[in-house]
Amino acid sequence: MRWKSGRRSSNIDDRRSASGQVSSGRGFRMSGAKKGGGIGLVIMVGVVLLMGGDLNTVLGLLMGNSGIPTQTQTTNTQSYPTQTSSAEDNQMADFVSVVLADTEDTWVPLFTQMGKRYEEPTLVLFRNVVQSACGTAQSAMGPFYCPGDQRVYIDLDFYNELKDSFGAPGDFAQAYVIAHEVGHHVQQQFGILQKSHQMKQAMSQTQANALQVKVELQADCFAGIWAHYADKERAVVESGDIEEAMNAASQIGDDAIQKRAQGYAVPDSFTHGTSRQRMKWFNQGFTSGDVQSCNTFI
């Protein structure tokens, strides 16, 4: 990906140098998490948030139930040593800033064409743990978008996990993750996230999961739209980049994740779509460049 000469976004909130100490006085109590799930549960939880899942859903998984856990008053405090950013870490932060700017350069004019104003999201860089309007999140949960404060949250260490644990290396695979999270922000701007949340209140868990799959696949399609204009108008896409994104989409499909974790897939529990679906909808956005082509709800 040709990114080094790109514009840097001003919408970066860099919290990497924070102390890393967070009191859970208003956070969700996590001590009731199941211990028998092992690495499979960790992977499943990571992927839910990796591609924009609801933080409450993730905490529900950790609490071992299908609903949203109750917020409780606790006095537990987690401390992490303060870290200084390495040159490699700073270069990755620079990369993230360029990718975020490129998504802005895609969505601002597209919204203008639709007679709308695109409110640019802020991207928060953090280490280990972060407080958002959606609750306290740890880096093990992966990148996520919080509708409550309209921010994208990323611990840069996750990109090593993307490469090493999920078999999805490459800078364009990393850019795809950001573009997907920004895709959720686009949904927020359109009112789609709000509507889907309301609809879930009257649904069974299986029905709500199916609706969430459609939400996630649309965010994949919106990520494809970003890739379309990044290639067509700014020529940042190099040979092999789209394949990197498609591979990432394949590696984090619900069926691929579940089979890797437990040897079989449970379709009723899918919340992000199969590998085939994720690749299909990213490619749909990339080839069309048309927002209207991303209606996953029909």
Backbone as numpy.savetxt, mean C-alpha at the origin, in Angstrom:
# Nx Ny Nz CAx CAy CAz Cx Cy Cz
14.53 2.06 -14.26 13.67 3.25 -14.26 14.56 4.49 -14.26
14.28 5.41 -15.18 15.05 6.66 -15.25 14.44 7.67 -14.27
15.02 7.79 -13.12 14.40 8.62 -12.11 15.29 9.74 -11.56
16.59 9.63 -11.68 17.49 10.54 -10.97 17.36 11.99 -11.40
16.93 12.23 -12.62 16.76 13.61 -13.08 15.35 14.12 -12.85
14.52 13.30 -12.21 13.12 13.68 -12.00 12.93 14.73 -10.93
11.75 15.32 -10.95 11.37 16.32 -9.94 11.15 15.64 -8.59
11.55 16.31 -7.51 11.31 15.81 -6.16 10.02 16.42 -5.61
9.25 15.61 -4.93 8.00 16.09 -4.34 8.28 16.87 -3.06
7.48 17.89 -2.82 7.56 18.64 -1.56 6.64 18.04 -0.50
5.93 16.97 -0.85 4.94 16.39 0.06 5.49 15.17 0.80
6.74 15.29 1.28 7.37 14.22 2.04 7.49 14.64 3.50
7.01 13.79 4.39 7.14 14.00 5.83 8.11 12.94 6.35
9.36 13.33 6.53 10.42 12.39 6.90 10.53 12.28 8.41
10.05 11.15 8.94 10.09 10.93 10.39 11.11 9.86 10.76
12.04 9.56 9.87 12.99 8.48 10.13 13.90 8.76 11.31
14.16 10.01 11.62 15.07 10.34 12.70 14.38 10.48 14.04
13.08 10.16 14.09 12.34 10.23 15.35 12.89 9.19 16.31
12.55 9.32 17.57 13.13 8.45 18.60 12.74 7.01 18.43
11.58 6.74 17.78 11.14 5.35 17.64 10.44 4.82 18.86
10.11 5.69 19.81 9.41 5.28 21.02 7.96 5.72 20.93
7.05 4.76 21.01 5.63 5.07 20.89 4.86 4.42 22.03
4.15 5.23 22.77 3.28 4.70 23.81 1.94 4.33 23.19
1.40 3.21 23.61 0.13 2.74 23.03 -1.05 3.14 23.89
-0.98 4.29 24.55 -2.06 4.73 25.42 -3.37 4.89 24.70
-3.33 5.26 23.41 -4.56 5.36 22.63 -4.54 4.40 21.46
-3.63 3.45 21.50 -3.49 2.54 20.37 -4.33 1.30 20.53
-4.26 0.43 19.53 -4.96 -0.85 19.61 -4.11 -1.83 20.40
-4.75 -2.58 21.31 -4.02 -3.57 22.11 -3.71 -4.78 21.24
-2.43 -5.12 21.10 -2.00 -6.18 20.19 -1.65 -7.46 20.94
-1.71 -7.46 22.24 -1.21 -8.61 23.00 -2.06 -9.85 22.82
-3.26 -9.70 22.25 -4.12 -10.86 22.06 -3.89 -11.56 20.74
-2.85 -11.20 20.01 -2.60 -11.81 18.71 -2.32 -13.29 18.87
-2.78 -14.07 17.90 -2.52 -15.49 17.90 -1.02 -15.76 17.75
-0.55 -16.80 18.40 0.85 -17.17 18.29 1.05 -18.36 17.37
-0.01 -19.02 17.01 0.13 -20.24 16.22 0.25 -20.00 14.74
0.05 -18.77 14.29 0.05 -18.51 12.87 1.43 -18.51 12.26
2.45 -18.23 13.07 3.82 -18.26 12.57 4.05 -17.31 11.44
4.99 -17.65 10.58 5.38 -16.78 9.48 4.23 -16.54 8.51
3.33 -17.52 8.41 2.20 -17.35 7.50 1.35 -16.16 7.86
1.07 -15.98 9.17 0.28 -14.85 9.61 1.03 -13.55 9.38
2.33 -13.57 9.65 3.14 -12.37 9.44 3.10 -11.95 7.98
3.26 -12.92 7.08 3.23 -12.61 5.65 1.87 -12.08 5.25
0.80 -12.74 5.71 -0.54 -12.32 5.33 -0.81 -10.89 5.81
-0.44 -10.61 7.05 -0.66 -9.27 7.59 0.15 -8.25 6.83
1.40 -8.60 6.53 2.26 -7.67 5.79 1.69 -7.32 4.45
1.13 -8.31 3.75 0.63 -8.04 2.41 -0.67 -7.26 2.44
-1.49 -7.47 3.47 -2.73 -6.69 3.56 -2.41 -5.20 3.53
-1.39 -4.81 4.27 -1.04 -3.39 4.30 -0.07 -3.02 3.20
0.69 -4.01 2.71 1.62 -3.73 1.62 0.95 -3.01 0.48
-0.21 -3.45 0.10 -0.88 -2.85 -1.02 -2.16 -2.15 -0.63
-2.08 -1.43 0.47 -3.14 -0.47 0.78 -4.28 -1.00 1.59
-4.11 -2.08 2.31 -5.20 -2.60 3.10 -5.58 -1.68 4.25
-6.73 -1.93 4.83 -7.24 -1.14 5.95 -6.50 -1.55 7.22
-5.96 -0.58 7.94 -5.22 -0.88 9.16 -6.09 -1.59 10.18
-7.36 -1.23 10.25 -8.26 -1.91 11.18 -8.43 -3.38 10.83
-8.46 -3.68 9.52 -8.56 -5.07 9.08 -7.35 -5.85 9.54
-6.18 -5.26 9.40 -4.95 -5.92 9.80 -4.94 -6.19 11.30
-5.32 -5.20 12.07 -5.36 -5.38 13.51 -6.38 -6.44 13.90
-7.45 -6.54 13.10 -8.41 -7.60 13.32 -7.80 -8.97 13.12
-6.96 -9.10 12.08 -6.27 -10.36 11.84 -5.35 -10.70 13.01
-4.64 -9.71 13.49 -3.72 -9.95 14.59 -4.45 -10.33 15.87
-5.64 -9.79 16.04 -6.41 -10.10 17.23 -7.13 -11.44 17.11
-7.05 -12.05 15.92 -7.63 -13.37 15.74 -9.12 -13.38 15.55
-9.69 -12.29 15.02 -11.12 -12.27 14.74 -11.36 -11.56 13.43
-12.60 -11.60 12.97 -12.92 -11.03 11.67 -13.41 -9.59 11.77
-13.58 -9.09 12.99 -14.07 -7.73 13.15 -12.96 -6.78 13.49
-13.34 -5.56 13.81 -12.37 -4.54 14.19 -12.16 -4.61 15.69
-10.90 -4.76 16.14 -10.65 -4.87 17.57 -11.02 -3.58 18.30
-11.34 -3.71 19.55 -11.72 -2.56 20.35 -10.50 -1.78 20.77
-10.58 -0.47 20.66 -9.50 0.36 21.16 -9.51 0.32 22.68
-8.33 0.10 23.27 -8.24 0.01 24.71 -7.13 0.89 25.22
-7.24 1.28 26.46 -6.18 2.05 27.10 -5.11 1.08 27.59
-3.87 1.28 27.16 -2.77 0.45 27.62 -1.62 1.36 28.00
-0.66 0.79 28.71 0.50 1.58 29.11 1.78 1.02 28.50
1.66 0.06 27.59 2.84 -0.54 26.99 3.56 0.49 26.13
4.87 0.46 26.18 5.68 1.35 25.38 6.75 0.53 24.68
6.90 0.74 23.38 7.94 0.07 22.62 9.03 1.07 22.28
10.27 0.67 22.48 11.38 1.57 22.21 12.29 0.96 21.16
12.74 1.77 20.25 13.68 1.36 19.23 14.86 2.34 19.26
16.08 1.84 19.04 17.21 2.75 19.05 17.15 3.74 17.90
17.53 4.97 18.17 17.58 5.98 17.13 18.62 5.59 16.09
18.28 5.69 14.83 19.19 5.30 13.76 19.50 6.51 12.89
20.70 6.52 12.39 21.06 7.53 11.39 20.87 6.91 10.02
20.51 7.72 9.06 20.23 7.21 7.72 21.52 6.97 6.96
21.63 5.80 6.35 22.78 5.49 5.53 22.63 6.16 4.18
23.72 6.16 3.41 23.67 6.74 2.07 22.67 5.99 1.21
22.61 4.68 1.37 21.67 3.87 0.60 20.23 4.21 0.98
20.00 4.38 2.29 18.67 4.73 2.78 18.25 6.09 2.25
19.16 7.03 2.26 18.84 8.37 1.76 18.58 8.37 0.26
19.29 7.53 -0.46 19.04 7.43 -1.90 17.64 6.86 -2.16
17.25 5.88 -1.34 15.91 5.32 -1.48 14.85 6.37 -1.15
15.10 7.19 -0.13 14.17 8.26 0.20 14.06 9.24 -0.96
15.17 9.52 -1.60 15.19 10.41 -2.76 14.36 9.79 -3.89
14.53 8.49 -4.10 13.77 7.77 -5.12 12.26 7.87 -4.84
11.88 7.64 -3.60 10.47 7.71 -3.22 9.90 9.09 -3.51
10.68 10.13 -3.23 10.25 11.50 -3.48 10.01 11.74 -4.97
10.88 11.18 -5.80 10.74 11.34 -7.26 9.49 10.61 -7.75
9.28 9.39 -7.26 8.11 8.62 -7.69 6.82 9.32 -7.26
6.80 9.82 -6.03 5.61 10.54 -5.57 5.35 11.76 -6.45
6.42 12.50 -6.79 6.26 13.66 -7.68 5.72 13.24 -9.03
6.16 12.08 -9.52 5.70 11.61 -10.82 4.23 11.23 -10.78
3.77 10.68 -9.64 2.33 10.40 -9.53 1.54 11.70 -9.52
2.10 12.73 -8.90 1.45 14.04 -8.89 1.34 14.58 -10.32
2.41 14.40 -11.09 2.42 14.89 -12.47 1.47 14.11 -13.37
1.06 12.94 -12.90 0.04 12.17 -13.62 -1.36 12.59 -13.22
-1.63 12.63 -11.91 -3.00 12.80 -11.45 -3.50 14.24 -11.44
-2.62 15.21 -11.27 -3.07 16.61 -11.29 -3.71 16.95 -12.64
-3.04 16.70 -13.78 -3.69 17.03 -15.06 -4.90 16.15 -15.37
-4.87 14.88 -14.95 -6.03 14.02 -15.21 -7.26 14.52 -14.45
-7.08 14.94 -13.23 -8.20 15.50 -12.46 -8.67 16.81 -13.09
-7.73 17.62 -13.56 -8.09 18.88 -14.22 -8.95 18.62 -15.45
-8.60 17.60 -16.22 -9.37 17.23 -17.41 -10.79 16.82 -17.03
-10.95 16.25 -15.84 -12.28 15.83 -15.37 -13.01 16.93 -14.63
-12.42 18.14 -14.61 -13.06 19.26 -13.93 -12.96 19.17 -12.42
-11.94 18.46 -11.93 -11.76 18.28 -10.50 -10.38 18.79 -10.08
-10.19 18.95 -8.79 -8.90 19.37 -8.25 -8.29 18.23 -7.47
-7.09 17.86 -7.82 -6.40 16.77 -7.14 -5.67 17.30 -5.91
-6.06 16.82 -4.76 -5.39 17.17 -3.51 -4.22 16.21 -3.33
-3.01 16.70 -3.43 -1.84 15.83 -3.37 -1.68 15.23 -1.98
-1.43 13.93 -1.89 -1.23 13.30 -0.58 0.17 13.55 -0.05
0.34 13.42 1.24 1.65 13.46 1.86 2.14 12.03 2.06
3.42 11.81 1.83 4.00 10.49 2.06 4.92 10.58 3.28
4.66 9.71 4.25 5.41 9.70 5.50 6.45 8.60 5.47
7.71 8.96 5.64 8.79 7.99 5.81 9.00 7.78 7.30
9.04 6.52 7.73 9.22 6.25 9.15 10.09 5.01 9.36
10.46 4.79 10.61 11.18 3.58 10.98 10.45 2.87 12.11
10.31 1.58 11.97 9.84 0.69 13.03 8.36 0.83 13.37
7.95 2.02 13.78 6.57 2.21 14.22 6.15 3.64 13.95
4.87 3.85 13.68 4.40 5.19 13.36 2.97 5.36 13.86
2.64 6.58 14.22 1.28 6.90 14.62 0.58 7.61 13.47
-0.56 7.09 13.06 -1.34 7.69 12.00 -2.76 7.92 12.50
-3.57 8.56 11.69 -4.97 8.76 12.05 -5.74 7.45 12.06
-5.14 6.40 11.48 -5.76 5.07 11.47 -5.27 4.20 12.62
-4.40 4.73 13.47 -3.88 3.96 14.59 -2.36 3.85 14.53
-1.82 3.09 15.45 -0.38 2.85 15.50 -0.04 1.66 14.61
0.96 1.81 13.77 1.35 0.73 12.86 2.84 0.46 12.98
3.19 -0.81 12.87 4.59 -1.21 12.87 5.05 -1.48 11.45
6.35 -1.38 11.24 6.89 -1.52 9.89 6.62 -2.90 9.30
6.48 -3.92 10.17 6.22 -5.28 9.68 4.91 -5.38 8.93
4.01 -4.42 9.14 2.73 -4.43 8.44 2.84 -3.97 7.00
3.95 -3.33 6.63 4.13 -2.89 5.26 3.56 -1.50 5.01
3.81 -0.95 3.83 3.27 0.37 3.46 1.75 0.37 3.48
1.17 1.53 3.81 -0.29 1.60 3.80 -0.74 3.04 3.56
-1.99 3.16 3.16 -2.64 4.46 2.99 -3.68 4.61 4.08
-3.68 5.75 4.74 -4.66 6.03 5.79 -5.63 7.09 5.29
-6.90 6.73 5.06 -7.89 7.72 4.61 -8.13 8.82 5.62
-7.93 8.52 6.91 -8.21 9.49 7.96 -7.37 10.75 7.86
-6.11 10.60 7.45 -5.26 11.78 7.29 -4.76 11.95 5.85
-5.23 11.04 4.97 -4.89 11.09 3.54 -3.37 11.10 3.33
-2.71 10.17 4.02 -1.27 10.05 3.92 -0.87 8.61 3.58
0.22 8.49 2.86 0.83 7.20 2.57 1.99 7.02 3.55
2.10 5.83 4.15 3.15 5.55 5.13 4.05 4.43 4.63
5.37 4.66 4.67 6.33 3.66 4.19 7.57 3.64 5.08
7.92 2.44 5.55 9.23 2.20 6.14 10.11 1.66 5.02
11.18 2.34 4.71 12.00 1.97 3.56 12.60 0.58 3.67
12.73 0.06 4.89 13.25 -1.30 5.04 12.35 -2.33 4.38
11.09 -1.95 4.15 10.18 -2.90 3.53 10.64 -3.32 2.14
11.34 -2.43 1.45 11.74 -2.77 0.09 12.73 -3.92 0.04
13.47 -4.12 1.13 14.31 -5.32 1.20 13.45 -6.56 1.31
12.34 -6.45 2.06 11.41 -7.56 2.16 10.76 -7.86 0.81
10.42 -6.81 0.08 9.80 -6.99 -1.23 10.72 -7.80 -2.14
12.00 -7.50 -2.06 12.98 -8.20 -2.90 13.29 -9.59 -2.37
13.57 -9.69 -1.07 14.09 -10.94 -0.52 13.00 -11.95 -0.18
11.89 -11.48 0.39 10.83 -12.39 0.83 9.78 -12.65 -0.23
9.51 -11.65 -1.07 8.46 -11.79 -2.06 8.98 -12.01 -3.47
10.29 -11.98 -3.64 10.86 -12.23 -4.96 10.47 -11.20 -5.99
10.39 -9.93 -5.55 9.99 -8.86 -6.47 11.03 -7.73 -6.42
12.21 -7.95 -7.01 13.25 -6.92 -6.99 13.01 -5.86 -8.06
13.79 -4.80 -8.00 13.75 -3.78 -9.04 13.12 -2.49 -8.59
13.63 -1.38 -9.11 13.11 -0.07 -8.69 11.69 0.16 -9.18
11.32 -0.41 -10.32 9.95 -0.18 -10.80 8.94 -0.96 -9.97
9.35 -2.10 -9.43 8.48 -2.82 -8.51 8.24 -1.97 -7.26
9.28 -1.29 -6.81 9.15 -0.40 -5.67 8.25 0.79 -6.00
8.40 1.31 -7.20 7.55 2.43 -7.62 6.09 2.01 -7.71
5.86 0.78 -8.17 4.50 0.24 -8.28 3.80 0.25 -6.92
4.54 -0.10 -5.85 3.96 -0.09 -4.50 3.47 1.31 -4.15
4.30 2.31 -4.41 3.92 3.69 -4.12 2.71 4.10 -4.96
2.75 3.77 -6.24 1.66 4.15 -7.15 0.35 3.49 -6.73
0.42 2.27 -6.20 -0.78 1.60 -5.72 -1.37 2.33 -4.51
-0.50 2.70 -3.57 -0.98 3.42 -2.39 -1.58 4.77 -2.80
-0.94 5.44 -3.73 -1.48 6.70 -4.25 -2.81 6.43 -4.95
-2.93 5.25 -5.56 -4.20 4.86 -6.18 -5.33 4.85 -5.17
-5.05 4.45 -3.94 -6.07 4.51 -2.88 -6.43 5.96 -2.55
-5.44 6.83 -2.63 -5.73 8.25 -2.40 -6.64 8.79 -3.51
-6.40 8.36 -4.72 -7.28 8.75 -5.84 -8.70 8.27 -5.56
-8.84 7.04 -5.06 -10.15 6.53 -4.70 -10.79 7.37 -3.61
-9.99 7.82 -2.66 -10.50 8.68 -1.60 -11.02 9.99 -2.19
-10.28 10.54 -3.15 -10.69 11.79 -3.79 -11.99 11.62 -4.57
-12.19 10.45 -5.13 -13.42 10.17 -5.90 -14.59 9.78 -4.99
-14.33 9.54 -3.71 -15.38 9.10 -2.79 -15.61 7.60 -2.80
-14.75 6.85 -3.47 -14.92 5.41 -3.60 -14.64 4.69 -2.28
-13.60 5.09 -1.58 -13.28 4.43 -0.31 -14.39 4.65 0.71
-14.91 5.86 0.74 -15.98 6.16 1.68 -17.21 5.30 1.40
-17.57 5.20 0.13 -18.76 4.42 -0.24 -18.57 2.95 0.06
-17.39 2.41 -0.26 -17.14 0.99 -0.01 -17.17 0.68 1.48
-16.66 1.61 2.28 -16.69 1.41 3.73 -18.12 1.34 4.24
-18.97 2.21 3.73 -20.37 2.21 4.14 -21.06 0.91 3.72
-20.76 0.45 2.52 -21.39 -0.77 2.02 -21.00 -1.98 2.85
-19.76 -2.00 3.32 -19.28 -3.16 4.09 -20.04 -3.32 5.41
-20.57 -2.24 5.93 -21.25 -2.31 7.22 -22.46 -3.24 7.18
-23.06 -3.41 6.01 -24.25 -4.25 5.89 -23.94 -5.60 5.26
-22.67 -5.96 5.17 -22.26 -7.19 4.48 -21.73 -8.23 5.44
-21.77 -9.48 4.99 -21.07 -10.54 5.70 -19.57 -10.37 5.48
-18.75 -11.10 6.23 -17.31 -10.98 6.06 -16.87 -11.41 4.67
-17.48 -12.46 4.15 -17.14 -12.93 2.81 -17.48 -11.89 1.76
-18.65 -11.29 1.88 -19.06 -10.24 0.95 -18.14 -9.02 1.06
-17.80 -8.65 2.28 -16.91 -7.51 2.48 -15.53 -7.78 1.89
-15.05 -9.00 2.03 -13.77 -9.36 1.43 -13.81 -9.21 -0.08
-14.91 -9.68 -0.68 -15.06 -9.61 -2.14 -15.07 -8.15 -2.61
-15.73 -7.28 -1.84 -15.76 -5.87 -2.19 -14.36 -5.26 -2.05
-13.64 -5.65 -1.00 -12.29 -5.13 -0.80 -11.36 -5.54 -1.95
-11.55 -6.73 -2.48 -10.77 -7.16 -3.65 -10.96 -6.19 -4.80
-12.20 -5.77 -5.04 -12.47 -4.83 -6.12 -11.81 -3.48 -5.87
-11.79 -3.06 -4.60 -11.13 -1.81 -4.24 -9.63 -1.91 -4.55
-9.03 -3.02 -4.16 -7.58 -3.19 -4.36 -7.22 -3.32 -5.83
-8.04 -4.03 -6.59 -7.76 -4.19 -8.02 -7.87 -2.85 -8.75
-8.79 -2.01 -8.31 -8.88 -0.69 -8.93 -7.63 0.13 -8.63
-7.10 0.02 -7.41 -5.85 0.72 -7.08 -4.71 0.20 -7.94
-4.72 -1.09 -8.25 -3.72 -1.64 -9.18 -3.88 -1.02 -10.56
-5.11 -0.87 -11.00 -5.38 -0.27 -12.31 -4.92 1.19 -12.32
-5.19 1.90 -11.25 -4.73 3.29 -11.17 -3.20 3.36 -11.17
-2.54 2.38 -10.55 -1.07 2.32 -10.61 -0.62 2.13 -12.05
-1.37 1.32 -12.80 -1.07 1.13 -14.21 -1.24 2.40 -15.02
-2.23 3.20 -14.67 -2.42 4.50 -15.34 -1.21 5.39 -15.09
-0.72 5.41 -13.86 0.50 6.18 -13.59 1.64 5.70 -14.49
1.84 4.38 -14.58 2.91 3.82 -15.41 2.74 4.22 -16.87
1.50 4.28 -17.33 1.20 4.68 -18.71 1.74 6.07 -19.00
1.42 7.02 -18.13 1.84 8.40 -18.38 3.31 8.63 -18.03
3.83 7.87 -17.08 5.26 7.95 -16.78 6.07 7.54 -18.01
5.54 6.58 -18.74 6.21 6.11 -19.97 5.94 7.04 -21.15
4.67 7.36 -21.36 4.27 8.12 -22.55 4.74 9.57 -22.52
4.63 10.22 -21.37 4.89 11.66 -21.31 6.25 12.02 -20.72
6.80 11.14 -19.89 8.06 11.50 -19.22 9.19 10.51 -19.50
8.89 9.43 -20.21 9.88 8.46 -20.67 10.79 7.96 -19.54
10.20 7.71 -18.38 11.01 7.20 -17.27 11.07 5.68 -17.26
10.23 5.03 -18.05 10.16 3.58 -18.06 11.23 3.00 -18.97
12.03 2.09 -18.41 13.07 1.42 -19.17 12.65 0.00 -19.52
13.40 -0.63 -20.38 13.14 -2.01 -20.75 13.17 -2.90 -19.50
12.15 -3.71 -19.34 12.05 -4.61 -18.20 11.30 -4.06 -17.02
11.02 -2.74 -17.02 10.34 -2.13 -15.87 8.91 -2.65 -15.68
8.17 -2.71 -16.76 6.78 -3.17 -16.65 6.76 -4.62 -16.18
7.71 -5.40 -16.65 7.81 -6.79 -16.20 8.07 -6.86 -14.69
8.87 -5.92 -14.18 9.11 -5.88 -12.73 7.81 -5.62 -11.97
7.02 -4.69 -12.46 5.75 -4.38 -11.80 4.79 -5.55 -11.89
4.74 -6.19 -13.05 3.85 -7.34 -13.23 4.27 -8.49 -12.33
5.57 -8.67 -12.18 6.06 -9.72 -11.28 5.68 -9.43 -9.84
5.82 -8.17 -9.44 5.42 -7.79 -8.08 3.94 -8.06 -7.87
3.11 -7.69 -8.85 1.67 -7.93 -8.75 1.37 -9.42 -8.62
2.13 -10.23 -9.35 1.94 -11.68 -9.30 2.35 -12.25 -7.95
3.48 -11.78 -7.43 4.02 -12.34 -6.19 3.15 -12.03 -4.98
2.38 -10.94 -5.04 1.58 -10.55 -3.88 0.09 -10.79 -4.09
-0.26 -11.64 -5.06 -1.64 -12.07 -5.18 -2.03 -12.90 -3.97
-3.29 -12.82 -3.57 -3.73 -13.57 -2.39 -3.45 -15.06 -2.52
-3.70 -15.63 -3.70 -3.49 -17.06 -3.87 -2.02 -17.42 -3.74
-1.14 -16.61 -4.31 0.29 -16.87 -4.21 0.77 -16.76 -2.76
0.30 -15.75 -2.05 0.70 -15.55 -0.66 0.23 -16.70 0.22
-1.03 -17.08 0.06 -1.57 -18.15 0.91 -0.92 -19.49 0.61
-0.68 -19.77 -0.65 -0.03 -21.04 -0.99 1.40 -21.08 -0.46
2.07 -19.93 -0.49 3.43 -19.87 0.03 3.42 -20.06 1.54
2.42 -19.50 2.19 2.38 -19.53 3.65 1.84 -20.83 4.22
0.80 -21.39 3.58 0.14 -22.55 4.18 -0.09 -23.70 3.22
0.33 -23.54 1.96 0.23 -24.64 1.01 -1.06 -24.72 0.24
-2.04 -23.87 0.56 -3.31 -23.86 -0.15 -3.94 -22.49 -0.03
-4.92 -22.22 -0.90 -5.58 -20.92 -0.92 -7.03 -21.05 -0.46
-7.53 -20.00 0.19 -8.93 -19.95 0.65 -9.57 -18.73 -0.02
-10.21 -18.90 -1.17 -10.73 -17.77 -1.93 -11.65 -16.83 -1.16
-12.47 -17.36 -0.25 -13.39 -16.50 0.49 -12.66 -15.50 1.39
-11.40 -15.78 1.67 -10.64 -14.89 2.55 -9.82 -13.87 1.77
-9.85 -13.95 0.43 -9.06 -13.02 -0.38 -9.53 -11.59 -0.15
-8.58 -10.68 -0.04 -8.90 -9.26 0.14 -8.21 -8.37 -0.89
-7.31 -8.94 -1.69 -6.55 -8.14 -2.66 -6.62 -8.66 -4.08
-7.09 -9.87 -4.27 -7.18 -10.44 -5.60 -6.08 -11.45 -5.88
-6.32 -12.30 -6.84 -5.34 -13.30 -7.22 -4.20 -12.66 -8.00
-3.13 -13.42 -8.18 -2.01 -12.93 -8.97 -2.47 -12.55 -10.38
-3.29 -13.40 -10.96 -3.77 -13.15 -12.32 -4.61 -11.87 -12.38
-5.47 -11.67 -11.41 -6.30 -10.47 -11.38 -5.46 -9.20 -11.21
-4.48 -9.27 -10.34 -3.66 -8.09 -10.07 -2.85 -7.70 -11.31
-2.30 -8.69 -11.98 -1.56 -8.40 -13.21 -2.50 -7.85 -14.28
-3.68 -8.45 -14.38 -4.65 -8.02 -15.40 -5.02 -6.55 -15.23
-5.33 -6.14 -14.00 -5.81 -4.78 -13.81 -4.69 -3.75 -13.86
-3.48 -4.11 -13.42 -2.36 -3.19 -13.63 -2.15 -2.98 -15.12
-2.17 -4.06 -15.88 -1.97 -3.97 -17.32 -3.10 -3.20 -17.99
-4.31 -3.34 -17.46 -5.46 -2.59 -18.00 -5.21 -1.10 -17.93
-4.75 -0.64 -16.78 -4.46 0.78 -16.62 -3.29 1.22 -17.46
-2.27 0.38 -17.54 -1.07 0.73 -18.29 -1.35 0.85 -19.78
-2.10 -0.07 -20.33 -2.35 -0.06 -21.78 -3.37 0.99 -22.19
-4.32 1.28 -21.30 -5.40 2.22 -21.67 -5.09 3.66 -21.28
-4.51 3.86 -20.12 -4.31 5.22 -19.63 -5.62 5.94 -19.36
-6.69 5.19 -19.21 -8.04 5.75 -19.10 -8.65 5.40 -17.75
-9.00 6.41 -16.97 -9.60 6.19 -15.66 -10.88 5.38 -15.76
-11.65 5.64 -16.81 -12.93 4.93 -16.97 -12.75 3.43 -17.17
-11.56 3.03 -17.62 -11.32 1.61 -17.86 -11.05 0.84 -16.57
-10.96 1.55 -15.46 -10.60 0.95 -14.18 -11.81 0.66 -13.28
-12.96 0.51 -13.87 -14.16 0.21 -13.08 -14.18 -1.28 -12.76
-13.62 -1.64 -11.63 -13.58 -3.04 -11.22 -14.87 -3.49 -10.55
-15.81 -2.57 -10.39 -17.02 -2.88 -9.62 -18.18 -3.41 -10.47
-17.98 -3.45 -11.78 -19.06 -3.95 -12.66 -18.91 -5.45 -12.88
